[in-house]
Amino acid sequence: TVFPRNHLTILEMIPDDLLKKCSLLANTVGIAVFEALSCHGTNVLIQNGIGGGQNVPHFSIEIIPRNENDGIDLQWQPLPFMEDELETTALLLQEDLTKTQEPATKEKAPDKVEPTKKMNGEDSENYLFKSLKRLP
């Protein structure tokens, strides 16, 4: 497991330079796992937020050693979507990405943007706030 010393809950909170360092460390750990354990492969896992299965409110990168036919199944079957749902989702994502990439005219653009759109239209609380409430 690779995780930053700073208490940062989810991927979107990690500054780019720290994410780069964590990724390089995860690669180093992955190499050590291959060498020391003679495994056939690894899974690199980031459980991001409550909805992503995160049990501890702290960003981490898990390197899971794997062997052929080890009985661990990390595959999932995607849910079927209607074409219009896919198009709507793609437009929402494209709009949000365009906003984060536009240069700010009056003020500096934020380093990280807090997701606020709800795909399912619910008025439920933003998942970032839920993650922050779980801080010790």
mmCIF file of C-alpha atoms in Angstrom:
data_model
loop_
_atom_site.group_PDB
_atom_site.id
_atom_site.type_symbol
_atom_site.label_atom_id
_atom_site.label_comp_id
_atom_site.label_asym_id
_atom_site.label_seq_id
_atom_site.Cartn_x
_atom_site.Cartn_y
_atom_site.Cartn_z
ATOM 1 C CA THR A 1 0.000 0.000 0.000
ATOM 2 C CA VAL A 2 1.209 3.475 -0.921
ATOM 3 C CA PHE A 3 -0.357 6.504 0.724
ATOM 4 C CA PRO A 4 0.686 10.106 1.338
ATOM 5 C CA ARG A 5 1.598 11.279 4.835
ATOM 6 C CA ASN A 6 -0.713 14.253 4.424
ATOM 7 C CA HIS A 7 -4.291 13.364 5.277
ATOM 8 C CA LEU A 8 -6.013 13.608 1.920
ATOM 9 C CA THR A 9 -9.212 11.657 1.548
ATOM 10 C CA ILE A 10 -9.674 11.067 -2.174
ATOM 11 C CA LEU A 11 -7.803 11.248 -5.483
ATOM 12 C CA GLU A 12 -9.289 14.621 -6.426
ATOM 13 C CA MET A 13 -7.659 16.198 -3.359
ATOM 14 C CA ILE A 14 -4.130 15.041 -4.220
ATOM 15 C CA PRO A 15 -1.868 17.752 -5.699
ATOM 16 C CA ASP A 16 -0.323 16.686 -9.020
ATOM 17 C CA ASP A 17 3.248 16.543 -7.678
ATOM 18 C CA LEU A 18 2.195 14.306 -4.778
ATOM 19 C CA LEU A 19 0.145 12.060 -7.078
ATOM 20 C CA LYS A 20 3.192 11.676 -9.317
ATOM 21 C CA LYS A 21 5.308 10.675 -6.316
ATOM 22 C CA CYS A 22 2.675 8.163 -5.130
ATOM 23 C CA SER A 23 2.456 6.663 -8.638
ATOM 24 C CA LEU A 24 6.232 6.271 -8.870
ATOM 25 C CA LEU A 25 6.304 4.653 -5.424
ATOM 26 C CA ALA A 26 3.464 2.306 -6.423
ATOM 27 C CA ASN A 27 5.515 1.286 -9.466
ATOM 28 C CA THR A 28 8.536 0.598 -7.226
ATOM 29 C CA VAL A 29 6.372 -1.479 -4.866
ATOM 30 C CA GLY A 30 4.932 -3.339 -7.864
ATOM 31 C CA ILE A 31 8.427 -4.238 -9.068
ATOM 32 C CA ALA A 32 9.338 -5.473 -5.567
ATOM 33 C CA VAL A 33 6.130 -7.541 -5.408
ATOM 34 C CA PHE A 34 6.948 -9.222 -8.729
ATOM 35 C CA GLU A 35 10.543 -9.914 -7.671
ATOM 36 C CA ALA A 36 10.059 -10.958 -4.045
ATOM 37 C CA LEU A 37 6.838 -12.939 -4.404
ATOM 38 C CA SER A 38 7.377 -14.355 -7.909
ATOM 39 C CA CYS A 39 3.760 -13.566 -8.698
ATOM 40 C CA HIS A 40 2.282 -13.681 -12.211
ATOM 41 C CA GLY A 41 0.795 -10.189 -12.051
ATOM 42 C CA THR A 42 -0.629 -7.437 -9.888
ATOM 43 C CA ASN A 43 -3.759 -5.394 -9.606
ATOM 44 C CA VAL A 44 -3.313 -1.732 -8.792
ATOM 45 C CA LEU A 45 -6.369 -0.493 -6.959
ATOM 46 C CA ILE A 46 -7.570 2.930 -5.852
ATOM 47 C CA GLN A 47 -10.829 2.861 -3.929
ATOM 48 C CA ASN A 48 -11.939 6.447 -4.302
ATOM 49 C CA GLY A 49 -14.585 7.681 -1.876
ATOM 50 C CA ILE A 50 -17.408 5.960 -0.078
ATOM 51 C CA GLY A 51 -19.120 4.884 -3.308
ATOM 52 C CA GLY A 52 -15.845 3.396 -4.555
ATOM 53 C CA GLY A 53 -15.556 1.052 -1.590
ATOM 54 C CA GLN A 54 -13.101 3.139 0.438
ATOM 55 C CA ASN A 55 -13.140 1.820 4.030
ATOM 56 C CA VAL A 56 -10.590 4.252 5.475
ATOM 57 C CA PRO A 57 -10.989 7.957 4.620
ATOM 58 C CA HIS A 58 -7.444 8.306 3.298
ATOM 59 C CA PHE A 59 -6.218 8.096 -0.299
ATOM 60 C CA SER A 60 -4.125 5.028 -1.033
ATOM 61 C CA ILE A 61 -2.887 2.914 -3.910
ATOM 62 C CA GLU A 62 -3.073 -0.821 -3.254
ATOM 63 C CA ILE A 63 -0.738 -3.203 -5.090
ATOM 64 C CA ILE A 64 -2.284 -6.666 -4.988
ATOM 65 C CA PRO A 65 -0.063 -9.626 -5.936
ATOM 66 C CA ARG A 66 -1.818 -12.073 -8.230
ATOM 67 C CA ASN A 67 -1.171 -15.545 -9.583
ATOM 68 C CA GLU A 68 -2.823 -17.253 -12.493
ATOM 69 C CA ASN A 69 -5.995 -19.095 -11.396
ATOM 70 C CA ASP A 70 -5.792 -17.666 -7.845
ATOM 71 C CA GLY A 71 -9.588 -17.535 -7.631
ATOM 72 C CA ILE A 72 -9.758 -13.773 -7.044
ATOM 73 C CA ASP A 73 -12.185 -12.163 -9.449
ATOM 74 C CA LEU A 74 -11.916 -8.376 -9.625
ATOM 75 C CA GLN A 75 -13.880 -8.186 -12.866
ATOM 76 C CA TRP A 76 -17.306 -6.614 -12.952
ATOM 77 C CA GLN A 77 -20.081 -6.582 -15.460
ATOM 78 C CA PRO A 78 -21.027 -3.031 -16.477
ATOM 79 C CA LEU A 79 -24.699 -2.184 -16.285
ATOM 80 C CA PRO A 80 -26.463 -1.766 -19.605
ATOM 81 C CA PHE A 81 -27.192 1.854 -20.537
ATOM 82 C CA MET A 82 -29.466 3.303 -23.156
ATOM 83 C CA GLU A 83 -27.738 5.289 -25.900
ATOM 84 C CA ASP A 84 -29.327 8.574 -24.735
ATOM 85 C CA GLU A 85 -28.038 7.981 -21.170
ATOM 86 C CA LEU A 86 -24.512 7.499 -22.506
ATOM 87 C CA GLU A 87 -24.763 10.650 -24.629
ATOM 88 C CA THR A 88 -26.075 12.708 -21.694
ATOM 89 C CA THR A 89 -23.303 11.423 -19.438
ATOM 90 C CA ALA A 90 -20.671 12.160 -22.086
ATOM 91 C CA LEU A 91 -22.008 15.726 -22.510
ATOM 92 C CA LEU A 92 -21.981 16.346 -18.734
ATOM 93 C CA LEU A 93 -18.404 15.103 -18.476
ATOM 94 C CA GLN A 94 -17.286 17.075 -21.516
ATOM 95 C CA GLU A 95 -18.884 20.255 -20.131
ATOM 96 C CA ASP A 96 -17.200 19.807 -16.745
ATOM 97 C CA LEU A 97 -13.815 19.044 -18.320
ATOM 98 C CA THR A 98 -14.081 22.100 -20.578
ATOM 99 C CA LYS A 99 -14.803 24.313 -17.554
ATOM 100 C CA THR A 100 -11.751 23.025 -15.681
ATOM 101 C CA GLN A 101 -9.479 23.576 -18.698
ATOM 102 C CA GLU A 102 -10.590 27.139 -19.546
ATOM 103 C CA PRO A 103 -8.195 29.817 -18.287
ATOM 104 C CA ALA A 104 -9.683 31.990 -15.561
ATOM 105 C CA THR A 105 -10.342 35.550 -16.687
ATOM 106 C CA LYS A 106 -10.481 37.405 -13.365
ATOM 107 C CA GLU A 107 -9.070 34.962 -10.891
ATOM 108 C CA LYS A 108 -6.700 32.027 -10.860
ATOM 109 C CA ALA A 109 -8.229 28.711 -11.884
ATOM 110 C CA PRO A 110 -8.486 26.223 -9.006
ATOM 111 C CA ASP A 111 -5.970 23.363 -8.871
ATOM 112 C CA LYS A 112 -8.699 20.819 -8.231
ATOM 113 C CA VAL A 113 -12.381 21.171 -9.004
ATOM 114 C CA GLU A 114 -15.007 19.823 -6.671
ATOM 115 C CA PRO A 115 -17.563 17.652 -8.491
ATOM 116 C CA THR A 116 -21.070 19.031 -7.964
ATOM 117 C CA LYS A 117 -23.248 17.491 -10.678
ATOM 118 C CA LYS A 118 -25.509 14.632 -9.748
ATOM 119 C CA MET A 119 -25.832 12.000 -12.460
ATOM 120 C CA ASN A 120 -29.027 10.611 -10.969
ATOM 121 C CA GLY A 121 -30.612 14.026 -10.321
ATOM 122 C CA GLU A 122 -30.862 13.531 -6.555
ATOM 123 C CA ASP A 123 -30.338 16.403 -4.144
ATOM 124 C CA SER A 124 -28.162 14.186 -1.978
ATOM 125 C CA GLU A 125 -25.100 15.677 -0.334
ATOM 126 C CA ASN A 126 -21.935 15.950 -2.426
ATOM 127 C CA TYR A 127 -19.782 12.835 -1.929
ATOM 128 C CA LEU A 128 -16.706 14.969 -1.158
ATOM 129 C CA PHE A 129 -18.474 16.450 1.855
ATOM 130 C CA LYS A 130 -19.478 12.974 2.967
ATOM 131 C CA SER A 131 -15.833 11.898 2.767
ATOM 132 C CA LEU A 132 -14.704 14.914 4.775
ATOM 133 C CA LYS A 133 -17.208 14.107 7.517
ATOM 134 C CA ARG A 134 -15.465 10.767 7.982
ATOM 135 C CA LEU A 135 -12.185 12.431 9.001
ATOM 136 C CA PRO A 136 -11.007 11.233 12.432
#
